[in-house]
Amino acid sequence: MPKIIVLPHADLCPEGTMFDAESGQSICDALLENDIEIEHACEMSCACTTCHVVVREGFESLEPSDELEDDMLDKAWGLEPNSRLSCQAMIADQDLVVELPRYTVNHAREHH
Ligand code: FES
Protein backbone atom coordinates (compact mmCIF):
# COMPACT_ATOMS: atom_id res chain seq x y z
CA MET A 1 0.00 0.00 0.00
CA PRO A 2 1.53 3.33 -0.99
CA LYS A 3 2.06 5.88 1.74
CA ILE A 4 1.18 9.51 1.30
CA ILE A 5 3.27 12.01 3.21
CA VAL A 6 1.71 15.44 3.43
CA LEU A 7 4.01 18.35 4.21
CA PRO A 8 2.83 20.86 6.82
CA HIS A 9 0.30 23.46 5.66
CA ALA A 10 -0.67 26.25 8.06
CA ASP A 11 -4.43 25.77 7.80
CA LEU A 12 -5.11 22.31 6.47
CA CYS A 13 -2.50 20.26 8.23
CA PRO A 14 -0.18 22.27 10.51
CA GLU A 15 1.96 19.34 11.60
CA GLY A 16 2.06 17.48 8.32
CA THR A 17 0.87 13.88 8.26
CA MET A 18 1.33 10.44 6.73
CA PHE A 19 -1.20 7.77 5.86
CA ASP A 20 -1.72 4.68 3.72
CA ALA A 21 -3.68 5.10 0.53
CA GLU A 22 -5.05 2.78 -2.11
CA SER A 23 -3.64 2.56 -5.59
CA GLY A 24 -6.16 3.83 -8.10
CA GLN A 25 -7.62 6.37 -5.71
CA SER A 26 -7.21 10.06 -6.51
CA ILE A 27 -4.89 12.08 -4.29
CA CYS A 28 -7.83 14.37 -3.53
CA ASP A 29 -10.02 11.50 -2.27
CA ALA A 30 -7.18 10.13 -0.19
CA LEU A 31 -6.58 13.52 1.45
CA LEU A 32 -10.27 14.03 2.21
CA GLU A 33 -10.60 10.53 3.66
CA ASN A 34 -7.79 11.38 6.01
CA ASP A 35 -9.37 14.59 7.25
CA ILE A 36 -7.36 17.01 5.17
CA GLU A 37 -10.01 19.34 3.89
CA ILE A 38 -8.47 20.25 0.58
CA GLU A 39 -10.73 22.42 -1.54
CA HIS A 40 -12.45 20.75 -4.46
CA ALA A 41 -14.72 23.47 -5.75
CA CYS A 42 -15.80 21.74 -8.96
CA GLU A 43 -16.52 18.42 -7.20
CA MET A 44 -13.55 16.81 -8.88
CA SER A 45 -14.61 17.33 -12.46
CA CYS A 46 -11.37 18.98 -13.59
CA ALA A 47 -13.00 22.38 -13.94
CA CYS A 48 -11.28 24.39 -11.25
CA THR A 49 -7.80 24.51 -9.75
CA THR A 50 -8.61 24.53 -6.06
CA CYS A 51 -7.42 20.95 -5.56
CA HIS A 52 -3.93 21.79 -6.86
CA VAL A 53 -1.04 20.01 -5.10
CA VAL A 54 2.68 19.78 -5.74
CA VAL A 55 4.02 16.24 -5.74
CA ARG A 56 7.51 16.53 -4.26
CA GLU A 57 8.36 12.83 -4.49
CA GLY A 58 6.86 10.04 -6.54
CA PHE A 59 5.65 12.37 -9.31
CA GLU A 60 6.94 10.02 -12.02
CA SER A 61 4.84 7.16 -10.68
CA LEU A 62 1.62 9.00 -11.57
CA GLU A 63 -0.08 8.68 -14.93
CA PRO A 64 0.80 11.84 -16.88
CA SER A 65 -1.76 14.63 -16.82
CA ASP A 66 -4.02 14.98 -19.84
CA GLU A 67 -4.53 18.11 -21.89
CA LEU A 68 -7.57 19.29 -19.97
CA GLU A 69 -5.75 19.02 -16.67
CA ASP A 70 -2.74 20.87 -18.10
CA ASP A 71 -4.99 23.67 -19.34
CA MET A 72 -6.56 24.03 -15.92
CA LEU A 73 -3.23 23.78 -14.13
CA ASP A 74 -1.97 26.76 -16.10
CA LYS A 75 -4.41 28.84 -14.07
CA ALA A 76 -3.41 27.47 -10.67
CA TRP A 77 -1.82 29.64 -8.01
CA GLY A 78 1.85 28.77 -7.51
CA LEU A 79 2.21 26.39 -10.45
CA GLU A 80 5.35 24.22 -10.40
CA PRO A 81 6.73 21.55 -12.73
CA ASN A 82 5.48 18.86 -10.34
CA SER A 83 2.02 20.38 -9.93
CA ARG A 84 -1.08 18.22 -10.37
CA LEU A 85 -4.79 18.61 -9.85
CA SER A 86 -5.24 16.15 -7.02
CA CYS A 87 -8.69 15.02 -8.18
CA GLN A 88 -7.20 13.92 -11.51
CA ALA A 89 -3.98 12.35 -10.24
CA MET A 90 -4.52 8.69 -9.37
CA ILE A 91 -2.19 7.17 -6.82
CA ALA A 92 -0.09 4.40 -8.34
CA ASP A 93 2.03 1.96 -6.35
CA GLN A 94 4.68 4.32 -5.03
CA ASP A 95 4.83 6.50 -1.96
CA LEU A 96 4.17 10.18 -2.57
CA VAL A 97 5.25 13.35 -0.82
CA VAL A 98 2.57 15.96 -1.36
CA GLU A 99 2.71 19.67 -0.67
CA LEU A 100 -0.47 21.71 -0.45
CA PRO A 101 0.14 25.16 -1.96
CA ARG A 102 -0.24 28.07 0.41
CA TYR A 103 -3.15 29.52 -1.56
CA THR A 104 -5.74 28.48 -4.04
CA VAL A 105 -7.17 30.74 -6.70
CA ASN A 106 -10.17 31.35 -4.42
CA HIS A 107 -7.97 32.53 -1.55
CA ALA A 108 -5.76 34.60 -3.78
CA ARG A 109 -8.83 36.43 -4.98
CA GLU A 110 -10.11 37.07 -1.47
CA HIS A 111 -6.86 38.28 0.01
CA HIS A 112 -4.98 40.07 -2.75
S1 FES B 1 -11.67 19.68 -7.69
FE1 FES B 1 -11.80 21.01 -9.36
S2 FES B 1 -10.18 20.38 -10.62
FE2 FES B 1 -10.01 19.09 -8.90
PDB file of C-alpha atoms and ligand atoms in Angstrom:
ATOM      1  CA  MET A   1       0.000   0.000   0.000  1.00  0.00           C
ATOM      2  CA  PRO A   2       1.532   3.334  -0.994  1.00  0.00           C
ATOM      3  CA  LYS A   3       2.055   5.881   1.743  1.00  0.00           C
ATOM      4  CA  ILE A   4       1.179   9.511   1.299  1.00  0.00           C
ATOM      5  CA  ILE A   5       3.271  12.008   3.205  1.00  0.00           C
ATOM      6  CA  VAL A   6       1.705  15.441   3.429  1.00  0.00           C
ATOM      7  CA  LEU A   7       4.008  18.347   4.211  1.00  0.00           C
ATOM      8  CA  PRO A   8       2.828  20.855   6.820  1.00  0.00           C
ATOM      9  CA  HIS A   9       0.297  23.457   5.656  1.00  0.00           C
ATOM     10  CA  ALA A  10      -0.665  26.254   8.055  1.00  0.00           C
ATOM     11  CA  ASP A  11      -4.434  25.774   7.805  1.00  0.00           C
ATOM     12  CA  LEU A  12      -5.112  22.314   6.474  1.00  0.00           C
ATOM     13  CA  CYS A  13      -2.499  20.256   8.231  1.00  0.00           C
ATOM     14  CA  PRO A  14      -0.180  22.272  10.507  1.00  0.00           C
ATOM     15  CA  GLU A  15       1.964  19.342  11.602  1.00  0.00           C
ATOM     16  CA  GLY A  16       2.059  17.477   8.324  1.00  0.00           C
ATOM     17  CA  THR A  17       0.875  13.879   8.258  1.00  0.00           C
ATOM     18  CA  MET A  18       1.327  10.442   6.731  1.00  0.00           C
ATOM     19  CA  PHE A  19      -1.205   7.770   5.855  1.00  0.00           C
ATOM     20  CA  ASP A  20      -1.723   4.682   3.717  1.00  0.00           C
ATOM     21  CA  ALA A  21      -3.677   5.104   0.531  1.00  0.00           C
ATOM     22  CA  GLU A  22      -5.049   2.776  -2.105  1.00  0.00           C
ATOM     23  CA  SER A  23      -3.643   2.560  -5.590  1.00  0.00           C
ATOM     24  CA  GLY A  24      -6.158   3.834  -8.097  1.00  0.00           C
ATOM     25  CA  GLN A  25      -7.619   6.371  -5.708  1.00  0.00           C
ATOM     26  CA  SER A  26      -7.208  10.061  -6.507  1.00  0.00           C
ATOM     27  CA  ILE A  27      -4.893  12.076  -4.287  1.00  0.00           C
ATOM     28  CA  CYS A  28      -7.827  14.367  -3.533  1.00  0.00           C
ATOM     29  CA  ASP A  29     -10.017  11.496  -2.275  1.00  0.00           C
ATOM     30  CA  ALA A  30      -7.182  10.130  -0.187  1.00  0.00           C
ATOM     31  CA  LEU A  31      -6.582  13.524   1.453  1.00  0.00           C
ATOM     32  CA  LEU A  32     -10.269  14.031   2.210  1.00  0.00           C
ATOM     33  CA  GLU A  33     -10.602  10.534   3.661  1.00  0.00           C
ATOM     34  CA  ASN A  34      -7.792  11.381   6.006  1.00  0.00           C
ATOM     35  CA  ASP A  35      -9.374  14.588   7.252  1.00  0.00           C
ATOM     36  CA  ILE A  36      -7.364  17.008   5.172  1.00  0.00           C
ATOM     37  CA  GLU A  37     -10.005  19.341   3.888  1.00  0.00           C
ATOM     38  CA  ILE A  38      -8.467  20.250   0.576  1.00  0.00           C
ATOM     39  CA  GLU A  39     -10.727  22.425  -1.540  1.00  0.00           C
ATOM     40  CA  HIS A  40     -12.454  20.750  -4.464  1.00  0.00           C
ATOM     41  CA  ALA A  41     -14.723  23.468  -5.745  1.00  0.00           C
ATOM     42  CA  CYS A  42     -15.805  21.736  -8.965  1.00  0.00           C
ATOM     43  CA  GLU A  43     -16.516  18.419  -7.198  1.00  0.00           C
ATOM     44  CA  MET A  44     -13.546  16.807  -8.883  1.00  0.00           C
ATOM     45  CA  SER A  45     -14.608  17.331 -12.461  1.00  0.00           C
ATOM     46  CA  CYS A  46     -11.369  18.982 -13.587  1.00  0.00           C
ATOM     47  CA  ALA A  47     -13.001  22.379 -13.942  1.00  0.00           C
ATOM     48  CA  CYS A  48     -11.276  24.394 -11.249  1.00  0.00           C
ATOM     49  CA  THR A  49      -7.804  24.507  -9.750  1.00  0.00           C
ATOM     50  CA  THR A  50      -8.610  24.532  -6.063  1.00  0.00           C
ATOM     51  CA  CYS A  51      -7.421  20.950  -5.562  1.00  0.00           C
ATOM     52  CA  HIS A  52      -3.927  21.795  -6.856  1.00  0.00           C
ATOM     53  CA  VAL A  53      -1.044  20.009  -5.101  1.00  0.00           C
ATOM     54  CA  VAL A  54       2.678  19.782  -5.740  1.00  0.00           C
ATOM     55  CA  VAL A  55       4.025  16.238  -5.745  1.00  0.00           C
ATOM     56  CA  ARG A  56       7.514  16.527  -4.261  1.00  0.00           C
ATOM     57  CA  GLU A  57       8.358  12.832  -4.486  1.00  0.00           C
ATOM     58  CA  GLY A  58       6.857  10.040  -6.541  1.00  0.00           C
ATOM     59  CA  PHE A  59       5.649  12.374  -9.307  1.00  0.00           C
ATOM     60  CA  GLU A  60       6.940  10.025 -12.021  1.00  0.00           C
ATOM     61  CA  SER A  61       4.840   7.162 -10.678  1.00  0.00           C
ATOM     62  CA  LEU A  62       1.624   9.003 -11.565  1.00  0.00           C
ATOM     63  CA  GLU A  63      -0.078   8.680 -14.927  1.00  0.00           C
ATOM     64  CA  PRO A  64       0.797  11.841 -16.882  1.00  0.00           C
ATOM     65  CA  SER A  65      -1.760  14.632 -16.821  1.00  0.00           C
ATOM     66  CA  ASP A  66      -4.020  14.980 -19.844  1.00  0.00           C
ATOM     67  CA  GLU A  67      -4.535  18.110 -21.893  1.00  0.00           C
ATOM     68  CA  LEU A  68      -7.575  19.294 -19.969  1.00  0.00           C
ATOM     69  CA  GLU A  69      -5.746  19.016 -16.667  1.00  0.00           C
ATOM     70  CA  ASP A  70      -2.744  20.867 -18.100  1.00  0.00           C
ATOM     71  CA  ASP A  71      -4.994  23.666 -19.343  1.00  0.00           C
ATOM     72  CA  MET A  72      -6.561  24.034 -15.917  1.00  0.00           C
ATOM     73  CA  LEU A  73      -3.230  23.780 -14.126  1.00  0.00           C
ATOM     74  CA  ASP A  74      -1.973  26.758 -16.103  1.00  0.00           C
ATOM     75  CA  LYS A  75      -4.412  28.841 -14.066  1.00  0.00           C
ATOM     76  CA  ALA A  76      -3.405  27.470 -10.672  1.00  0.00           C
ATOM     77  CA  TRP A  77      -1.824  29.637  -8.010  1.00  0.00           C
ATOM     78  CA  GLY A  78       1.845  28.769  -7.515  1.00  0.00           C
ATOM     79  CA  LEU A  79       2.211  26.388 -10.455  1.00  0.00           C
ATOM     80  CA  GLU A  80       5.348  24.225 -10.397  1.00  0.00           C
ATOM     81  CA  PRO A  81       6.734  21.552 -12.731  1.00  0.00           C
ATOM     82  CA  ASN A  82       5.483  18.863 -10.341  1.00  0.00           C
ATOM     83  CA  SER A  83       2.022  20.379  -9.934  1.00  0.00           C
ATOM     84  CA  ARG A  84      -1.083  18.220 -10.371  1.00  0.00           C
ATOM     85  CA  LEU A  85      -4.787  18.606  -9.852  1.00  0.00           C
ATOM     86  CA  SER A  86      -5.238  16.146  -7.024  1.00  0.00           C
ATOM     87  CA  CYS A  87      -8.689  15.023  -8.182  1.00  0.00           C
ATOM     88  CA  GLN A  88      -7.197  13.916 -11.509  1.00  0.00           C
ATOM     89  CA  ALA A  89      -3.975  12.352 -10.242  1.00  0.00           C
ATOM     90  CA  MET A  90      -4.515   8.692  -9.369  1.00  0.00           C
ATOM     91  CA  ILE A  91      -2.192   7.172  -6.823  1.00  0.00           C
ATOM     92  CA  ALA A  92      -0.090   4.396  -8.344  1.00  0.00           C
ATOM     93  CA  ASP A  93       2.034   1.956  -6.350  1.00  0.00           C
ATOM     94  CA  GLN A  94       4.681   4.320  -5.034  1.00  0.00           C
ATOM     95  CA  ASP A  95       4.829   6.503  -1.962  1.00  0.00           C
ATOM     96  CA  LEU A  96       4.172  10.179  -2.567  1.00  0.00           C
ATOM     97  CA  VAL A  97       5.250  13.346  -0.820  1.00  0.00           C
ATOM     98  CA  VAL A  98       2.571  15.963  -1.358  1.00  0.00           C
ATOM     99  CA  GLU A  99       2.708  19.673  -0.669  1.00  0.00           C
ATOM    100  CA  LEU A 100      -0.467  21.714  -0.451  1.00  0.00           C
ATOM    101  CA  PRO A 101       0.144  25.156  -1.965  1.00  0.00           C
ATOM    102  CA  ARG A 102      -0.245  28.073   0.413  1.00  0.00           C
ATOM    103  CA  TYR A 103      -3.149  29.518  -1.560  1.00  0.00           C
ATOM    104  CA  THR A 104      -5.744  28.480  -4.040  1.00  0.00           C
ATOM    105  CA  VAL A 105      -7.165  30.740  -6.705  1.00  0.00           C
ATOM    106  CA  ASN A 106     -10.166  31.346  -4.418  1.00  0.00           C
ATOM    107  CA  HIS A 107      -7.967  32.526  -1.546  1.00  0.00           C
ATOM    108  CA  ALA A 108      -5.761  34.601  -3.779  1.00  0.00           C
ATOM    109  CA  ARG A 109      -8.834  36.430  -4.980  1.00  0.00           C
ATOM    110  CA  GLU A 110     -10.107  37.065  -1.470  1.00  0.00           C
ATOM    111  CA  HIS A 111      -6.862  38.278   0.013  1.00  0.00           C
ATOM    112  CA  HIS A 112      -4.984  40.071  -2.754  1.00  0.00           C
TER     113      HIS A 112
HETATM  114  S1  FES B   1     -11.672  19.679  -7.687  1.00  0.00           S
HETATM  115 FE1  FES B   1     -11.798  21.007  -9.361  1.00  0.00          FE
HETATM  116  S2  FES B   1     -10.177  20.383 -10.619  1.00  0.00           S
HETATM  117 FE2  FES B   1     -10.010  19.088  -8.899  1.00  0.00          FE
END
